[in-house]
XYZ file of N, CA and C in Angstrom:
348
model
N 29.645 230.035 42.463
C 30.340 229.366 42.203
C 30.672 228.411 43.661
N 30.145 227.416 44.034
C 30.690 226.353 44.569
C 32.235 226.421 45.166
N 32.953 226.166 46.681
C 34.145 226.122 46.944
C 34.451 224.817 46.613
N 34.206 224.050 45.919
C 34.841 222.785 45.350
C 34.988 223.381 43.615
N 34.349 223.926 42.800
C 34.680 223.822 41.741
C 36.159 225.515 41.117
N 36.047 225.974 42.695
C 36.717 227.249 43.032
C 37.894 226.519 43.193
N 38.418 225.387 43.814
C 39.941 224.527 44.125
C 40.154 224.297 42.806
N 39.142 223.048 41.849
C 39.559 222.743 41.253
C 40.121 224.016 39.826
N 39.676 224.570 39.969
C 40.019 225.702 38.747
C 40.988 226.163 39.183
N 41.289 226.533 40.414
C 42.385 226.945 40.643
C 43.769 225.805 40.446
N 43.451 224.392 41.357
C 44.374 223.499 40.776
C 44.737 223.344 39.052
N 43.726 223.261 38.241
C 43.810 223.726 37.191
C 44.949 225.437 36.807
N 44.883 226.355 37.072
C 45.464 227.240 36.836
C 46.775 227.053 37.493
N 47.087 225.807 38.400
C 48.624 226.190 38.825
C 49.071 224.602 38.078
N 48.032 223.226 37.531
C 49.148 222.494 36.601
C 48.716 223.083 35.202
N 48.219 223.827 34.532
C 48.823 224.739 33.113
C 49.689 225.274 33.183
N 49.628 226.538 34.085
C 50.603 226.933 34.205
C 52.070 226.696 34.954
N 51.979 225.983 35.369
C 53.319 224.699 35.506
C 53.964 223.901 34.192
N 53.212 223.219 33.560
C 53.655 223.027 32.335
C 53.669 223.977 31.200
N 53.032 225.022 30.875
C 53.505 226.079 29.840
C 54.781 226.617 30.277
N 55.657 226.970 31.712
C 56.746 226.981 32.159
C 57.617 226.357 31.644
N 56.991 224.999 32.377
C 57.979 223.815 32.175
C 58.360 223.795 30.651
N 57.451 223.704 29.972
C 58.105 223.373 28.116
C 58.522 224.936 28.237
N 58.436 225.368 27.815
C 59.011 227.321 28.038
C 60.399 226.862 27.683
N 60.727 226.456 29.195
C 62.122 226.526 29.806
C 62.367 225.227 28.947
N 62.243 224.095 28.950
C 62.869 223.169 28.536
C 63.122 223.155 27.089
N 62.521 223.928 25.719
C 62.703 224.241 24.438
C 63.531 225.415 24.434
N 63.123 226.229 25.035
C 64.534 227.135 24.719
C 65.360 228.089 25.392
N 65.644 227.298 27.073
C 66.409 227.721 27.495
C 67.569 226.505 27.383
N 68.559 226.522 28.528
C 69.813 225.731 28.281
C 68.635 224.535 29.028
N 69.013 223.013 28.932
C 69.002 221.671 29.649
C 69.463 222.089 30.717
N 68.406 221.535 32.036
C 68.617 221.237 33.109
C 68.197 220.057 33.571
N 68.457 220.219 34.742
C 68.277 218.461 34.987
C 66.279 218.941 35.380
N 65.899 217.049 35.214
C 64.578 217.504 34.762
C 64.022 217.936 36.289
N 64.286 217.342 37.002
C 64.023 217.882 38.646
C 63.818 219.147 39.543
N 64.723 219.783 38.222
C 65.126 221.031 39.149
C 63.897 222.317 38.389
N 63.977 221.381 36.216
C 63.128 222.466 35.986
C 61.730 222.360 36.133
N 61.508 221.446 36.903
C 60.215 220.696 37.297
C 59.574 221.872 38.354
N 60.738 222.073 39.282
C 60.130 222.732 40.533
C 60.533 224.359 40.168
N 61.431 224.748 39.467
C 61.353 226.026 38.918
C 59.698 226.612 38.163
N 59.388 225.389 37.604
C 57.956 225.849 36.730
C 56.638 225.540 37.747
N 57.159 224.895 38.674
C 56.070 223.976 39.592
C 55.932 226.376 40.510
N 56.612 226.611 40.502
C 56.818 228.266 41.399
C 55.674 229.079 40.675
N 55.995 228.677 39.173
C 55.370 229.366 38.152
C 53.834 229.394 38.340
N 53.387 228.234 38.715
C 52.151 227.597 38.786
C 51.467 227.587 39.781
N 52.337 227.843 40.866
C 52.169 227.571 42.382
C 51.455 229.539 42.385
N 52.191 229.905 41.686
C 52.365 231.842 41.809
C 50.628 231.965 41.431
N 50.262 231.217 39.785
C 49.300 231.542 39.547
C 48.068 230.927 39.958
N 48.506 229.932 40.388
C 47.096 228.890 41.272
C 46.607 229.725 41.845
N 47.988 230.219 43.042
C 47.474 230.808 44.065
C 46.658 231.959 43.923
N 47.283 232.873 43.199
C 46.785 234.656 43.332
C 45.385 234.331 42.352
N 44.912 233.049 42.024
C 43.509 232.914 41.332
C 42.655 232.684 42.300
N 43.580 231.683 43.532
C 42.470 231.233 44.831
C 42.061 232.170 45.904
N 43.127 233.334 46.000
C 42.930 234.515 46.660
C 42.340 235.304 45.818
N 41.884 235.473 44.705
C 41.358 236.094 43.942
C 39.739 236.511 44.403
N 39.570 236.830 45.681
C 37.860 237.444 46.253
C 38.113 238.938 46.930
N 37.238 239.579 46.160
C 37.127 240.853 46.490
C 36.894 241.109 48.267
N 35.734 240.417 48.657
C 35.977 240.478 49.582
C 36.722 240.071 50.767
N 37.601 239.061 50.589
C 38.573 238.937 51.502
C 39.225 240.316 52.089
N 39.670 239.740 53.137
C 40.830 241.304 53.559
C 42.192 240.765 52.820
N 43.068 241.829 53.428
C 43.931 241.993 52.668
C 45.282 240.447 53.480
N 44.849 240.757 54.361
C 45.915 240.108 55.292
C 46.110 238.098 55.226
N 44.829 238.144 54.899
C 44.878 236.505 54.681
C 44.930 236.331 53.533
N 44.803 237.297 52.281
C 45.294 237.110 51.104
C 47.041 236.590 50.878
N 47.312 237.564 51.713
C 48.994 237.665 51.720
C 49.619 236.651 52.839
N 48.508 235.843 53.981
C 49.122 234.817 54.362
C 48.571 233.514 53.893
N 48.336 233.354 52.661
C 47.994 232.463 52.192
C 49.145 232.603 51.493
N 49.742 233.833 50.410
C 50.929 233.417 49.654
C 52.149 233.136 50.682
N 51.741 234.186 51.924
C 53.701 233.288 52.425
C 53.274 231.995 52.656
N 52.263 230.866 52.674
C 52.095 229.756 53.302
C 52.798 229.022 51.542
N 52.439 229.955 50.352
C 52.856 229.241 49.092
C 54.642 229.432 48.925
N 54.363 230.567 49.882
C 56.310 230.978 49.665
C 57.216 229.879 50.824
N 56.320 229.828 51.487
C 57.491 229.091 52.721
C 57.219 227.522 52.471
N 56.390 227.226 51.165
C 56.276 225.953 50.661
C 57.607 225.154 49.985
N 57.381 226.757 49.078
C 58.405 226.416 48.239
C 60.104 226.072 48.385
N 59.863 227.425 49.144
C 61.629 227.217 50.334
C 61.706 225.988 50.922
N 60.701 225.539 51.383
C 60.948 224.398 52.281
C 61.310 223.218 51.232
N 60.514 223.216 50.183
C 61.196 222.217 49.141
C 61.910 222.321 48.476
N 62.316 223.738 48.284
C 63.889 224.259 47.508
C 64.823 223.254 48.385
N 65.020 223.810 49.427
C 65.993 223.685 50.619
C 66.495 222.658 51.012
N 65.221 221.615 50.742
C 64.904 219.765 50.927
C 65.880 219.488 50.333
N 64.863 219.988 48.387
C 65.636 218.491 47.442
C 66.808 219.649 47.013
N 66.808 220.815 47.311
C 68.286 221.240 46.123
C 68.578 222.194 47.175
N 69.176 223.045 46.686
C 70.370 224.209 47.392
C 69.748 225.785 47.506
N 70.206 226.393 49.009
C 69.547 227.660 48.739
C 69.652 228.627 47.402
N 70.695 228.411 46.683
C 70.584 229.418 45.253
C 69.431 229.180 44.647
N 68.798 227.800 44.258
C 67.952 227.812 43.473
C 66.367 227.893 44.172
N 66.079 228.000 45.356
C 65.369 227.920 46.493
C 64.613 229.869 46.235
N 65.868 230.535 45.943
C 65.413 231.737 46.530
C 65.032 232.720 44.542
N 65.451 231.992 43.496
C 64.927 232.340 42.846
C 63.476 231.785 41.828
N 63.412 231.255 42.440
C 61.883 230.459 42.889
C 60.708 231.245 43.107
N 61.295 231.891 44.597
C 60.049 232.776 45.335
C 60.246 233.657 44.521
N 61.700 234.221 43.851
C 61.470 235.307 43.310
C 60.028 235.531 42.004
N 60.354 234.189 41.224
C 59.419 233.908 40.184
C 58.053 233.757 40.491
N 57.593 233.390 41.869
C 56.422 232.650 42.327
C 55.902 234.476 42.590
N 56.544 235.377 42.997
C 56.297 236.795 43.901
C 55.771 237.694 42.533
N 56.538 237.435 41.775
C 56.616 238.144 40.070
C 55.084 237.617 39.653
N 54.921 235.891 39.951
C 53.649 235.168 39.034
C 52.601 236.612 39.401
N 52.654 236.386 41.063
C 51.578 236.635 41.755
C 51.559 237.815 41.765
N 52.148 239.082 41.682
C 51.553 240.847 41.891
C 51.559 241.232 40.334
N 52.033 239.856 39.036
C 51.449 240.289 37.849
C 50.311 239.987 37.987
N 49.470 238.692 38.515
C 48.240 238.727 38.555
C 47.364 239.958 38.974
N 47.754 240.526 40.037
C 47.201 241.421 40.276
C 47.224 242.612 39.913
N 48.287 243.263 39.024
C 48.269 244.451 38.534
C 47.441 244.109 37.066
N 47.481 243.155 36.493
C 46.728 243.162 35.523
C 45.292 243.415 35.560
N 44.910 242.322 37.093
C 43.333 242.555 37.495
C 43.145 243.786 37.963
N 44.071 244.616 38.114
C 43.974 246.143 38.445
C 43.228 247.017 37.353
N 43.476 246.571 36.231
C 42.932 247.150 35.389
C 41.774 247.504 35.306
N 41.228 245.753 35.397
C 39.282 245.546 35.574
C 38.798 246.661 36.262
N 37.564 246.826 35.975
C 36.636 247.973 37.177
C 36.653 246.847 37.854
N 36.362 245.473 38.177
C 36.129 245.119 39.226
C 37.280 244.845 39.825
N 38.340 244.817 39.641
C 39.636 244.327 40.392
C 39.855 242.875 40.259
N 39.160 242.390 39.822
C 39.274 240.817 39.925
C 39.508 240.236 38.844
N 40.100 239.062 38.136
C 39.926 238.611 36.844
C 39.058 237.550 36.472
N 38.550 237.365 38.431
C 37.642 236.550 38.395
C 36.229 236.766 37.452
N 35.673 237.931 38.160
C 34.365 237.958 37.727
C 34.191 238.888 36.808
């Protein structure tokens, strides 16, 4: 698959993950600020999209962890810029949980990847 389509699919995972998380939070939880809910939902989408993006068995672990660290730094920067510290930290936990869950699910497959 070409790099362009891989990126498009990763962006699709990000958008779908963000929308699902946003609507679940919006309709099942306590109503909060729209932008706050969108930020927390985007942590789920970024986690899922980046996990898919780095799901290459041939990539070394430091490269995968470096890219996930970029996602965490991005979430912290946006969280601290627009919200407070108490909002930024749970988004990191949500991102990390989704990222780890993706690879835990992939570990049950013979290929150790959800891509192939």
